[in-house]
JSON list of C-alpha atoms in Angstrom, two decimals:
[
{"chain": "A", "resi": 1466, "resn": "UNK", "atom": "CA", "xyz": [-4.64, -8.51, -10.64]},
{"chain": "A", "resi": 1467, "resn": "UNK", "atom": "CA", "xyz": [-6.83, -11.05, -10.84]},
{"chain": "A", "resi": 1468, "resn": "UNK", "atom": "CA", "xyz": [-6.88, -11.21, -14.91]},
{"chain": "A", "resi": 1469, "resn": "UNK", "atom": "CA", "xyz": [-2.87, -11.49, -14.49]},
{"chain": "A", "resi": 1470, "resn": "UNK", "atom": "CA", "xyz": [-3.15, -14.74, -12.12]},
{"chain": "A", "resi": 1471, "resn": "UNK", "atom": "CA", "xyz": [-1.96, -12.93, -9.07]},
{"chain": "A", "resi": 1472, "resn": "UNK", "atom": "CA", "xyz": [-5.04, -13.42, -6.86]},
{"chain": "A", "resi": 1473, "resn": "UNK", "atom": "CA", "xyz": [-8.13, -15.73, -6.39]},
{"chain": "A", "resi": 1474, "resn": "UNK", "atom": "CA", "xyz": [-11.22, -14.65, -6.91]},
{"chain": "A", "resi": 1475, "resn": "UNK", "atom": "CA", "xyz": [-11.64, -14.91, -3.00]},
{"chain": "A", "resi": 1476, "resn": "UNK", "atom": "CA", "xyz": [-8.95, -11.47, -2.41]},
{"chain": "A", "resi": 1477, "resn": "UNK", "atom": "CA", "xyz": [-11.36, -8.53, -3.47]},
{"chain": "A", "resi": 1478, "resn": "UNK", "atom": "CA", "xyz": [-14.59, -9.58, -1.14]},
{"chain": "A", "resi": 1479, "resn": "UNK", "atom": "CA", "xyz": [-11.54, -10.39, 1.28]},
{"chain": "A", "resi": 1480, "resn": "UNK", "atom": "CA", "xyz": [-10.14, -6.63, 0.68]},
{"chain": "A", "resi": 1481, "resn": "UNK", "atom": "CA", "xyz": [-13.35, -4.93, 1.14]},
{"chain": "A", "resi": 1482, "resn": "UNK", "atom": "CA", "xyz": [-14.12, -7.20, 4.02]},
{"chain": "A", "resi": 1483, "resn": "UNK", "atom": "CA", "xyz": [-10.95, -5.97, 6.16]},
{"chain": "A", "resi": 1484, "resn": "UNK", "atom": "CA", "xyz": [-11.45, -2.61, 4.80]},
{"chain": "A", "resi": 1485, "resn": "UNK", "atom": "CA", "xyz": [-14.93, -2.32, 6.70]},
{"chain": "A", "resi": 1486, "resn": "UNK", "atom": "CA", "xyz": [-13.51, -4.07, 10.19]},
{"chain": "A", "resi": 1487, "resn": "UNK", "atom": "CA", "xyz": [-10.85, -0.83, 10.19]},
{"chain": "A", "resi": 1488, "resn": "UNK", "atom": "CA", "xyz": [-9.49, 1.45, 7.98]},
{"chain": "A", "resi": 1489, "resn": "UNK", "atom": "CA", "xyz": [-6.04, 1.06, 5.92]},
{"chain": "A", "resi": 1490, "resn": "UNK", "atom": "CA", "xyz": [-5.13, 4.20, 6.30]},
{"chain": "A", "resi": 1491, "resn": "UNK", "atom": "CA", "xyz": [-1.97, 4.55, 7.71]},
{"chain": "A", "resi": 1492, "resn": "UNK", "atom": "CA", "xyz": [-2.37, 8.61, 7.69]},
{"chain": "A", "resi": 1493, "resn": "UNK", "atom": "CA", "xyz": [-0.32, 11.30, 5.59]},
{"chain": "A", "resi": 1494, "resn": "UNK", "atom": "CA", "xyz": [-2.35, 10.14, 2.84]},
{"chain": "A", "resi": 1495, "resn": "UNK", "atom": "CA", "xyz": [-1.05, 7.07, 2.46]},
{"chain": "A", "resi": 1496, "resn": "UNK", "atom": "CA", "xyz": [-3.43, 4.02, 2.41]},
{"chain": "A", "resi": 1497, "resn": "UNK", "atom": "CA", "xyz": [-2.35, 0.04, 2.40]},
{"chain": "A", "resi": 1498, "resn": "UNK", "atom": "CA", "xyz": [-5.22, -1.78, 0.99]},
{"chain": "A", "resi": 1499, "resn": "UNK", "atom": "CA", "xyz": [-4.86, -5.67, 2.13]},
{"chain": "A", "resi": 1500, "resn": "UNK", "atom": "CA", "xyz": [-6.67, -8.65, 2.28]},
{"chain": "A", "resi": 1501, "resn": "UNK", "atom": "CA", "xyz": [-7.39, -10.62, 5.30]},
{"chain": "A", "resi": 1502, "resn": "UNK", "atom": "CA", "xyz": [-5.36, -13.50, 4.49]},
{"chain": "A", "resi": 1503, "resn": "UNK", "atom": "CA", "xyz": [-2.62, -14.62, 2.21]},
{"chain": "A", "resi": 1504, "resn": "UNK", "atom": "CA", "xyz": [-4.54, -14.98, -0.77]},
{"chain": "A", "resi": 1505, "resn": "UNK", "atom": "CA", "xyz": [-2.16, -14.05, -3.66]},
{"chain": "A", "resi": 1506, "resn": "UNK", "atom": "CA", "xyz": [-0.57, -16.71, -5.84]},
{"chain": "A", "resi": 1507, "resn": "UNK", "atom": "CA", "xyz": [2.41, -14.48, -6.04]},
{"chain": "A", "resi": 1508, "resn": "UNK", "atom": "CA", "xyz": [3.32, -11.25, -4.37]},
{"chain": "A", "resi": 1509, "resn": "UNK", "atom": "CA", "xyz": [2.56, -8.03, -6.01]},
{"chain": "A", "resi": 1510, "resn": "UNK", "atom": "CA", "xyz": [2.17, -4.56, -5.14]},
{"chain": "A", "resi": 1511, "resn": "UNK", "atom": "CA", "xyz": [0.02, -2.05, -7.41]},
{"chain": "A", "resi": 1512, "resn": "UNK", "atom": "CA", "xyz": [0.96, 1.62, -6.57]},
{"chain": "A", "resi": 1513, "resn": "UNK", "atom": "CA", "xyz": [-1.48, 4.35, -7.09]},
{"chain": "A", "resi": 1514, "resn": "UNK", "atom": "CA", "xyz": [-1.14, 7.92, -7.31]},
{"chain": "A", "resi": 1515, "resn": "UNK", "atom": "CA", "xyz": [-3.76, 10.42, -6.64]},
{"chain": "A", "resi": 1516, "resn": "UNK", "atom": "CA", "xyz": [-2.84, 14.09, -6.23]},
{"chain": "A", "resi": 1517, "resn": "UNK", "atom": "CA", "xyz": [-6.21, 15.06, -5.90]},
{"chain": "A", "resi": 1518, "resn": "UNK", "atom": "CA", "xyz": [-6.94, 12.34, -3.41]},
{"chain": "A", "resi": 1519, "resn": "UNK", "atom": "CA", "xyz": [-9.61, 9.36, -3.25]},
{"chain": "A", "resi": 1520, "resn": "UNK", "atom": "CA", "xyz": [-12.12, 9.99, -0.20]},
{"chain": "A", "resi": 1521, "resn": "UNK", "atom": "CA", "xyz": [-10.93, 7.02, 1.92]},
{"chain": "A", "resi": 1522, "resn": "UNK", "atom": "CA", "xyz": [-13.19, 7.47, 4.87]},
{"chain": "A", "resi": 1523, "resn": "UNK", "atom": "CA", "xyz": [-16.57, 8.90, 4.27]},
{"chain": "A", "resi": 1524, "resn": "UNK", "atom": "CA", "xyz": [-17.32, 10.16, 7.66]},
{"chain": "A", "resi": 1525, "resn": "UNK", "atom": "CA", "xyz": [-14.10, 11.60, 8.75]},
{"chain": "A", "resi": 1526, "resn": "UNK", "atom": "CA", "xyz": [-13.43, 13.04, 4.45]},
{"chain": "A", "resi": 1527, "resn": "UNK", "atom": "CA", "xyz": [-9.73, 11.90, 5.19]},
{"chain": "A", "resi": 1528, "resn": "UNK", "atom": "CA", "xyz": [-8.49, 11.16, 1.62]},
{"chain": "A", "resi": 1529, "resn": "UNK", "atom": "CA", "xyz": [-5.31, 8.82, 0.23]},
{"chain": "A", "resi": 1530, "resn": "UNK", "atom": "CA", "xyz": [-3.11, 10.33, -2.32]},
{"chain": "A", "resi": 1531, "resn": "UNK", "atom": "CA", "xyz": [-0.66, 7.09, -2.41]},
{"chain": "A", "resi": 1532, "resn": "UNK", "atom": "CA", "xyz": [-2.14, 3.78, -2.28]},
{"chain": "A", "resi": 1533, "resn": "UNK", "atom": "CA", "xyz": [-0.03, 0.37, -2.36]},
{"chain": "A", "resi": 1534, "resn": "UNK", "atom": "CA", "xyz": [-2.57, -1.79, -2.54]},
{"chain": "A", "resi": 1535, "resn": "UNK", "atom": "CA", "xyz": [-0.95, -5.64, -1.43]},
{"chain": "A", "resi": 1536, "resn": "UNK", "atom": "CA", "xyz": [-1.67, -8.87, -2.38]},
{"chain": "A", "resi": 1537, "resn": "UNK", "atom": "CA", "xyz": [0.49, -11.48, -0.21]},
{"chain": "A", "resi": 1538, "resn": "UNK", "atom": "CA", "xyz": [1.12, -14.93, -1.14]},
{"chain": "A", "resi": 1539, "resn": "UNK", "atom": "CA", "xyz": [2.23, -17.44, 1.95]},
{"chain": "A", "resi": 1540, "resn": "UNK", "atom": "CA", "xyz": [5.22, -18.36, 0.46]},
{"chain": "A", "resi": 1541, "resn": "UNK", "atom": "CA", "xyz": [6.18, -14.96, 0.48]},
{"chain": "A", "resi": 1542, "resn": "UNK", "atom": "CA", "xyz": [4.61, -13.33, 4.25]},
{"chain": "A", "resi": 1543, "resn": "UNK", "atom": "CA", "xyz": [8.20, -13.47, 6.08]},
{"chain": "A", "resi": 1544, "resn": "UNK", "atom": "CA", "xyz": [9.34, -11.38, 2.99]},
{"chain": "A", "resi": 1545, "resn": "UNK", "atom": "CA", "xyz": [6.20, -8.94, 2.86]},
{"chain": "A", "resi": 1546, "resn": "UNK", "atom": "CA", "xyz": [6.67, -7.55, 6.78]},
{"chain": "A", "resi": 1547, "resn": "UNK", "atom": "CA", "xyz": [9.77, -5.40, 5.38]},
{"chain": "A", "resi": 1548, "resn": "UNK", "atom": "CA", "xyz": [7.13, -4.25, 3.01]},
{"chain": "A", "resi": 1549, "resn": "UNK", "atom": "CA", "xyz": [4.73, -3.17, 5.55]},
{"chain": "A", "resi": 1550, "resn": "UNK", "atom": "CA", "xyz": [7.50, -1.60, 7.46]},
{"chain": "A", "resi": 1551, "resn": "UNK", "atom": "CA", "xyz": [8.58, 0.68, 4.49]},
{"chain": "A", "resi": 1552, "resn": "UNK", "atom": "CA", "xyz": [5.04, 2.20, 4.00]},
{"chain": "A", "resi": 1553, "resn": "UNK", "atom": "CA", "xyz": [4.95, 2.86, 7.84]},
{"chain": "A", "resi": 1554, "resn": "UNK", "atom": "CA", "xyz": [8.65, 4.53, 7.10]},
{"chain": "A", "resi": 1555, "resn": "UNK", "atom": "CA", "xyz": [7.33, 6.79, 4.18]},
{"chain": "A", "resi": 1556, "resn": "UNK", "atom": "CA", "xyz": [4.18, 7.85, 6.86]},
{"chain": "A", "resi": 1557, "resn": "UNK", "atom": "CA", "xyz": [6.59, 8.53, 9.58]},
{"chain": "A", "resi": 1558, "resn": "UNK", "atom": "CA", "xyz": [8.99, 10.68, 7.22]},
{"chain": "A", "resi": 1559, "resn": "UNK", "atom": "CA", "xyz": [6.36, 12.70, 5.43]},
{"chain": "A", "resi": 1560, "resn": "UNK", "atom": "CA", "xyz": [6.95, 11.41, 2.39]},
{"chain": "A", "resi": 1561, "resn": "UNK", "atom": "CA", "xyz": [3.41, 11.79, 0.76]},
{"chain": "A", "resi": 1562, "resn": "UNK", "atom": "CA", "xyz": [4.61, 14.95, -2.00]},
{"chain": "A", "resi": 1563, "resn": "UNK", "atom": "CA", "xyz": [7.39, 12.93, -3.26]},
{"chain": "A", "resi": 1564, "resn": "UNK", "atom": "CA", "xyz": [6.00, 9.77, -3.84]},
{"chain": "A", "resi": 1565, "resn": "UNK", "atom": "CA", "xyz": [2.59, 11.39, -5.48]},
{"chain": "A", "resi": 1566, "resn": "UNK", "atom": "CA", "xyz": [5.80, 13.03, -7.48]},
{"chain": "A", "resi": 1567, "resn": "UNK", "atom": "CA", "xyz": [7.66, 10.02, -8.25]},
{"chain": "A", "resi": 1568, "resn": "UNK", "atom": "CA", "xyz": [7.40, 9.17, -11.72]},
{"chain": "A", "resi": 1569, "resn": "UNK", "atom": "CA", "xyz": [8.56, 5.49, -12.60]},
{"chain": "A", "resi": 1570, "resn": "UNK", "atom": "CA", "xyz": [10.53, 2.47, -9.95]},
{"chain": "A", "resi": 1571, "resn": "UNK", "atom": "CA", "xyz": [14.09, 4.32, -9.75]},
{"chain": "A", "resi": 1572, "resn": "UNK", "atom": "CA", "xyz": [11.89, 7.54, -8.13]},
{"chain": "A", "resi": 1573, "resn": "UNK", "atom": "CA", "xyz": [10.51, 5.26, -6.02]},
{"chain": "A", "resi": 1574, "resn": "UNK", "atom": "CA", "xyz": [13.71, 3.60, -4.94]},
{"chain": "A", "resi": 1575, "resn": "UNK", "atom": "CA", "xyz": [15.35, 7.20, -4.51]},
{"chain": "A", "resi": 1576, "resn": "UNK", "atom": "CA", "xyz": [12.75, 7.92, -1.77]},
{"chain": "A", "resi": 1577, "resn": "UNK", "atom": "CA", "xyz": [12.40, 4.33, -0.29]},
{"chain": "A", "resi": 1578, "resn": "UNK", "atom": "CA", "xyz": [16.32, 4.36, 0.66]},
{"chain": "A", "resi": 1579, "resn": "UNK", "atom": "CA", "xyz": [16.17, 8.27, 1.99]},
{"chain": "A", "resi": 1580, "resn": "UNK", "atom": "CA", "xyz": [13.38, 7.49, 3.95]},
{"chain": "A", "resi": 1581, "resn": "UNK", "atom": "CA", "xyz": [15.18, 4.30, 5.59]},
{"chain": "A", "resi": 1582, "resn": "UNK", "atom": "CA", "xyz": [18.69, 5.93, 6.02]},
{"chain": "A", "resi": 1583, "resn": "UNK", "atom": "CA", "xyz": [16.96, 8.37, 7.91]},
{"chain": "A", "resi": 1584, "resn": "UNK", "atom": "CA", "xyz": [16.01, 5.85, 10.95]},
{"chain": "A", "resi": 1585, "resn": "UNK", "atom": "CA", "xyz": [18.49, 3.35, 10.52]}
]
């Protein structure tokens, strides 16, 4: 992200910083990796899928399967809480198994507007 011109060189310590003051786990296996501040240059989100799982939390062995990892530029923070709130959507619906399933952006658009008709 950084090679692209996305972020600083300041977002990764930032990441693993918040990462240690709490996990971004939401649960379900589905993590949202974040910085502590608005650090991007421009939005992005980088999706990763892990069927297998990536030991998230060492002591408790809880393990994300779908990771958006966010970078936030200021410009764009109003924007990026409708973001947040979708992830917290696909943890509420259960939606791990079909986004570790989804297989390009039209998947993932399939199962981002299920999962919102379903608590609008």
């Amino acid at each position: 992200m950084q090679a692209d011109g996305y972020v600083t060189s300041d977002f990764y310590p930032s990441l693993l910083e918040r990462e240690s003051i709490v996990s971004t786990l939401l649960g379900e296996g589905i993590a949202l990796p974040h910085s502590l501040g608005l650090l991007a240059n421009k939005t992005v989100v980088v999706r990763i899928i892990s069927p297998q799982g990536i030991e998230w939390n060492a002591e408790t062995k809880e393990v994300a399967n779908v990771i958006f990892l966010l970078a936030i530029s200021k410009a764009d923070y109003e924007e990026a809480i409708v973001i947040y709130e979708l992830f917290v959507t696909f943890v509420k619906e259960k939606a791990t198994k079909r986004l570790i399933n989804s297989r390009n952006f039209n998947d993932f658009q399939v199962i981002a507007k299920d999962s919102l008709s379903r608590i609008n």
